[in-house]
GROMACS .gro file of C-alpha atoms in nm:
model
  235
    1MET     CA    1  -1.807  -3.096   0.995
    2PHE     CA    2  -1.836  -2.712   0.967
    3PRO     CA    3  -1.542  -2.551   0.791
    4ILE     CA    4  -1.286  -2.360   0.985
    5LYS     CA    5  -1.281  -1.996   0.909
    6VAL     CA    6  -0.934  -1.828   0.962
    7LEU     CA    7  -0.942  -1.466   1.041
    8ASN     CA    8  -0.673  -1.264   0.846
    9ARG     CA    9  -0.631  -0.990   1.110
   10ASP     CA   10  -0.371  -0.736   1.030
   11VAL     CA   11  -0.209  -0.741   1.378
   12MET     CA   12   0.086  -0.542   1.479
   13ASP     CA   13   0.434  -0.674   1.471
   14LYS     CA   14   0.768  -0.580   1.656
   15GLY     CA   15   0.905  -0.250   1.519
   16ASP     CA   16   0.579  -0.121   1.382
   17PHE     CA   17   0.490   0.246   1.422
   18VAL     CA   18   0.142   0.316   1.530
   19ARG     CA   19  -0.064   0.581   1.692
   20ILE     CA   20  -0.276   0.497   1.988
   21GLU     CA   21  -0.540   0.648   2.206
   22TYR     CA   22  -0.588   0.548   2.566
   23VAL     CA   23  -0.738   0.608   2.914
   24GLY     CA   24  -0.526   0.477   3.190
   25ARG     CA   25  -0.708   0.403   3.522
   26LEU     CA   26  -0.631   0.280   3.855
   27GLU     CA   27  -0.838  -0.022   4.020
   28SER     CA   28  -1.048   0.253   4.187
   29GLY     CA   29  -1.138   0.394   3.844
   30GLU     CA   30  -0.943   0.711   3.894
   31ILE     CA   31  -0.771   0.836   3.565
   32PHE     CA   32  -0.403   0.885   3.588
   33ASP     CA   33  -0.342   0.944   3.227
   34VAL     CA   34  -0.550   1.006   2.904
   35THR     CA   35  -0.478   1.107   2.552
   36SER     CA   36  -0.806   1.245   2.442
   37GLU     CA   37  -0.930   1.595   2.524
   38GLU     CA   38  -1.290   1.488   2.485
   39GLU     CA   39  -1.228   1.194   2.747
   40ALA     CA   40  -1.042   1.435   2.977
   41LYS     CA   41  -1.328   1.691   2.977
   42LYS     CA   42  -1.603   1.416   3.008
   43ASN     CA   43  -1.416   1.265   3.309
   44ASN     CA   44  -1.342   1.602   3.470
   45VAL     CA   45  -0.960   1.563   3.461
   46TYR     CA   46  -0.897   1.823   3.178
   47ASN     CA   47  -0.569   2.006   3.217
   48LYS     CA   48  -0.532   2.319   2.976
   49GLY     CA   49  -0.144   2.279   3.006
   50ILE     CA   50  -0.136   1.940   2.841
   51LYS     CA   51  -0.165   1.891   2.471
   52TYR     CA   52  -0.393   1.594   2.411
   53ARG     CA   53  -0.352   1.387   2.093
   54PRO     CA   54  -0.294   1.021   1.978
   55ILE     CA   55   0.041   0.909   2.086
   56PRO     CA   56   0.298   0.767   1.831
   57VAL     CA   57   0.478   0.440   1.950
   58ILE     CA   58   0.700   0.186   1.820
   59VAL     CA   59   0.575  -0.166   1.897
   60ASP     CA   60   0.801  -0.364   2.141
   61SER     CA   61   1.068  -0.102   2.155
   62GLY     CA   62   1.024  -0.023   2.522
   63VAL     CA   63   0.884   0.325   2.473
   64VAL     CA   64   0.562   0.216   2.654
   65ILE     CA   65   0.524  -0.022   2.935
   66LYS     CA   66   0.552  -0.398   2.883
   67GLY     CA   67   0.183  -0.469   2.933
   68LEU     CA   68   0.085  -0.217   2.652
   69ASP     CA   69   0.353  -0.355   2.426
   70ASN     CA   70   0.208  -0.702   2.479
   71ALA     CA   71  -0.150  -0.585   2.402
   72LEU     CA   72  -0.039  -0.396   2.086
   73LYS     CA   73   0.130  -0.704   1.928
   74ASP     CA   74  -0.223  -0.878   1.903
   75MET     CA   75  -0.415  -0.568   1.782
   76SER     CA   76  -0.514  -0.420   1.454
   77PRO     CA   77  -0.562  -0.065   1.333
   78GLY     CA   78  -0.903   0.047   1.439
   79GLU     CA   79  -0.919  -0.200   1.712
   80LYS     CA   80  -1.033  -0.108   2.075
   81ARG     CA   81  -0.955  -0.328   2.381
   82THR     CA   82  -0.967  -0.285   2.750
   83VAL     CA   83  -0.630  -0.411   2.898
   84ASP     CA   84  -0.546  -0.528   3.262
   85ILE     CA   85  -0.191  -0.473   3.348
   86GLN     CA   86  -0.025  -0.602   3.667
   87PRO     CA   87   0.257  -0.413   3.829
   88GLU     CA   88   0.547  -0.642   3.683
   89ASP     CA   89   0.431  -0.544   3.346
   90ALA     CA   90   0.361  -0.178   3.426
   91PHE     CA   91   0.583   0.027   3.661
   92GLY     CA   92   0.725  -0.258   3.877
   93GLN     CA   93   0.675  -0.332   4.246
   94ARG     CA   94   0.732  -0.065   4.514
   95ASP     CA   95   1.094  -0.089   4.655
   96GLN     CA   96   1.137   0.049   5.009
   97ARG     CA   97   1.501   0.099   4.949
   98LEU     CA   98   1.384   0.399   4.726
   99VAL     CA   99   1.233   0.553   5.028
  100ARG     CA  100   1.520   0.778   5.165
  101VAL     CA  101   1.586   1.020   5.429
  102VAL     CA  102   1.737   1.345   5.276
  103PRO     CA  103   1.904   1.588   5.519
  104ARG     CA  104   1.690   1.921   5.536
  105LYS     CA  105   2.016   2.104   5.461
  106ALA     CA  106   2.001   1.975   5.105
  107PHE     CA  107   1.667   2.162   5.052
  108ARG     CA  108   1.796   2.478   5.220
  109GLU     CA  109   2.078   2.479   4.960
  110ARG     CA  110   1.822   2.474   4.680
  111ASN     CA  111   1.599   2.734   4.848
  112ILE     CA  112   1.322   2.489   4.875
  113GLU     CA  113   1.084   2.459   5.178
  114PRO     CA  114   0.992   2.102   5.177
  115VAL     CA  115   0.622   2.012   5.217
  116PRO     CA  116   0.462   1.666   5.216
  117GLY     CA  117   0.334   1.575   4.882
  118MET     CA  118   0.559   1.802   4.705
  119ILE     CA  119   0.762   1.663   4.389
  120VAL     CA  120   1.118   1.714   4.405
  121ASP     CA  121   1.407   1.656   4.160
  122PHE     CA  122   1.760   1.548   4.264
  123SER     CA  123   2.006   1.520   3.972
  124GLY     CA  124   1.729   1.423   3.746
  125VAL     CA  125   1.551   1.187   3.971
  126LYS     CA  126   1.214   1.285   4.095
  127GLY     CA  127   1.059   1.176   4.423
  128ARG     CA  128   0.767   1.273   4.636
  129ILE     CA  129   0.798   1.416   4.999
  130GLN     CA  130   0.640   1.198   5.254
  131SER     CA  131   0.707   1.386   5.561
  132ALA     CA  132   0.946   1.676   5.681
  133SER     CA  133   1.073   1.723   6.025
  134ALA     CA  134   1.319   1.983   6.187
  135GLY     CA  135   1.641   1.805   6.042
  136ARG     CA  136   1.550   1.553   5.785
  137VAL     CA  137   1.292   1.494   5.507
  138MET     CA  138   1.160   1.152   5.391
  139VAL     CA  139   1.143   1.135   5.019
  140ASP     CA  140   0.985   0.839   4.817
  141PHE     CA  141   1.172   0.800   4.484
  142ASN     CA  142   0.940   0.513   4.364
  143ASN     CA  143   0.727   0.576   4.047
  144PRO     CA  144   0.384   0.693   4.196
  145LEU     CA  145   0.224   0.399   3.995
  146ALA     CA  146   0.461   0.143   4.131
  147GLY     CA  147   0.295  -0.155   4.287
  148LYS     CA  148  -0.053  -0.068   4.131
  149PRO     CA  149  -0.255  -0.284   3.884
  150LEU     CA  150  -0.351  -0.069   3.596
  151LYS     CA  151  -0.653  -0.064   3.352
  152TYR     CA  152  -0.609   0.078   3.001
  153GLU     CA  153  -0.890   0.152   2.747
  154LEU     CA  154  -0.654   0.123   2.438
  155GLU     CA  155  -0.731   0.200   2.069
  156VAL     CA  156  -0.503   0.160   1.773
  157LYS     CA  157  -0.579   0.462   1.562
  158GLU     CA  158  -0.354   0.393   1.260
  159ARG     CA  159  -0.028   0.233   1.147
  160ILE     CA  160   0.254   0.474   1.026
  161GLU     CA  161   0.404   0.360   0.697
  162ASN     CA  162   0.595   0.657   0.548
  163PRO     CA  163   0.960   0.694   0.647
  164ASP     CA  164   0.918   1.068   0.695
  165ASP     CA  165   0.623   1.035   0.908
  166LYS     CA  166   0.806   0.779   1.122
  167ILE     CA  167   1.092   1.021   1.175
  168LYS     CA  168   0.841   1.295   1.282
  169ALA     CA  169   0.671   1.039   1.504
  170VAL     CA  170   0.978   0.969   1.699
  171PHE     CA  171   1.050   1.338   1.789
  172GLU     CA  172   0.670   1.385   1.843
  173PHE     CA  173   0.683   1.098   2.106
  174PHE     CA  174   0.927   1.320   2.297
  175GLY     CA  175   0.717   1.630   2.262
  176ILE     CA  176   0.938   1.789   2.004
  177ASP     CA  177   0.735   1.914   1.700
  178LYS     CA  178   0.947   2.172   1.550
  179THR     CA  179   1.220   1.992   1.354
  180ALA     CA  180   1.352   2.022   0.986
  181VAL     CA  181   1.504   1.705   0.861
  182LYS     CA  182   1.702   1.586   0.543
  183ILE     CA  183   1.824   1.232   0.455
  184GLU     CA  184   2.145   1.206   0.234
  185ASN     CA  185   2.373   0.925   0.190
  186LYS     CA  186   2.189   0.724   0.468
  187THR     CA  187   2.256   1.028   0.717
  188LEU     CA  188   1.967   1.198   0.878
  189ASP     CA  189   2.056   1.564   0.937
  190VAL     CA  190   1.816   1.720   1.207
  191GLU     CA  191   1.778   2.090   1.270
  192THR     CA  192   1.609   2.144   1.604
  193VAL     CA  193   1.638   2.320   1.941
  194ARG     CA  194   1.894   2.238   2.189
  195LEU     CA  195   1.841   1.900   2.337
  196PRO     CA  196   1.992   1.703   2.632
  197VAL     CA  197   2.259   1.459   2.523
  198GLU     CA  198   2.077   1.164   2.683
  199LEU     CA  199   1.761   1.259   2.480
  200LYS     CA  200   1.960   1.286   2.146
  201ASP     CA  201   2.113   0.943   2.211
  202ARG     CA  202   1.762   0.782   2.274
  203ILE     CA  203   1.615   0.952   1.954
  204SER     CA  204   1.909   0.848   1.745
  205SER     CA  205   1.903   0.486   1.856
  206LEU     CA  206   1.517   0.456   1.793
  207ILE     CA  207   1.553   0.612   1.426
  208ILE     CA  208   1.862   0.404   1.341
  209ASP     CA  209   1.715   0.070   1.475
  210HIS     CA  210   1.365   0.088   1.343
  211ILE     CA  211   1.384   0.313   1.014
  212ASN     CA  212   1.518   0.153   0.707
  213GLY     CA  213   1.788   0.333   0.517
  214ILE     CA  214   1.920   0.553   0.823
  215GLU     CA  215   2.254   0.464   0.963
  216LYS     CA  216   2.354   0.801   1.110
  217VAL     CA  217   2.175   1.089   1.275
  218ARG     CA  218   2.338   1.440   1.298
  219PHE     CA  219   2.181   1.714   1.522
  220LEU     CA  220   2.240   2.067   1.377
  221GLU     CA  221   2.166   2.302   1.676
  222THR     CA  222   2.122   2.681   1.632
  223TYR     CA  223   2.255   2.919   1.888
  224GLU     CA  224   2.156   3.290   1.868
  225LYS     CA  225   2.251   3.600   2.038
  226SER     CA  226   2.003   3.695   2.312
  227ASN     CA  227   1.781   4.005   2.227
  228PRO     CA  228   1.702   4.189   2.549
  229GLU     CA  229   1.430   4.401   2.370
  230LYS     CA  230   1.253   4.093   2.239
  231LYS     CA  231   1.262   3.947   2.590
  232ILE     CA  232   1.106   4.239   2.746
  233ALA     CA  233   0.827   4.235   2.473
  234GLU     CA  234   0.761   3.883   2.534
  235GLU     CA  235   0.722   3.927   2.901
   0.00000   0.00000   0.00000
C-alpha cells in the first residue's frame, strides 16, 4: 500500500485576522466589487474616487458575507480560490415586501426630484427608485445584489498577528485610517474624528471580542472651533 501523505495546511480559524483581495462578479461576468486597482483598470471598472487595497477581515465574525467566511476557514495565507456563492450565503433572497410606495410629498420635503434608478436614503436605509408618478414613487429597499448568485476570485494575502496591527485593521475595515491608540490597564484609548454611535459600538465589540488583553474601549473625540478663513482657503 502507498503511504498516506497528510498535508499540514495553515488554514484560517474563527477569529483570525487576515487581509484579502478579491474580484466579485455576477453570473454574467459583470464585476460589482474589486479590491485591486490593477484589476479594476484591466476590467475597465476603475473609479478614481475609490481607494483600492487589500481588505482586512476577521474570519467568521460577520464582517463579510457568509459564503466568503466559509471559504476563508478552509484557506491558507497566499492561497487563491474561485468561490461560487448562492444568494442565501450572500445578500439573501429578494423580499417583495421591501418594495414600497413612498408619497411624492416625502421627496418634496427633502428637495429631491425622484428619478428611476436614483439611490435614496430614508433614515439610514438606502433604496433604489423603480418608478415615479405624479403622486407616488416606487422604491426598492432590497440590497441590489439580493437574489443573485455571486462568484468571487479570492486571495488570502496575509495573516495579521500583531495586536497593534489588528487594532488598526478593525478601523481600516470601516475606512478610518487616522487614529492614535494607547492601551493601558486593559483599556484601549482611541483618539479619532467624530464617529456615529452605532459605528463606535460595532468597532468596540469587534476589538473586545477578538483582541486579547482589551476589555474596554474609550473614544476620545476632539472638537475644534471652526475657522472661517481656513474654510475659505480650502474652497
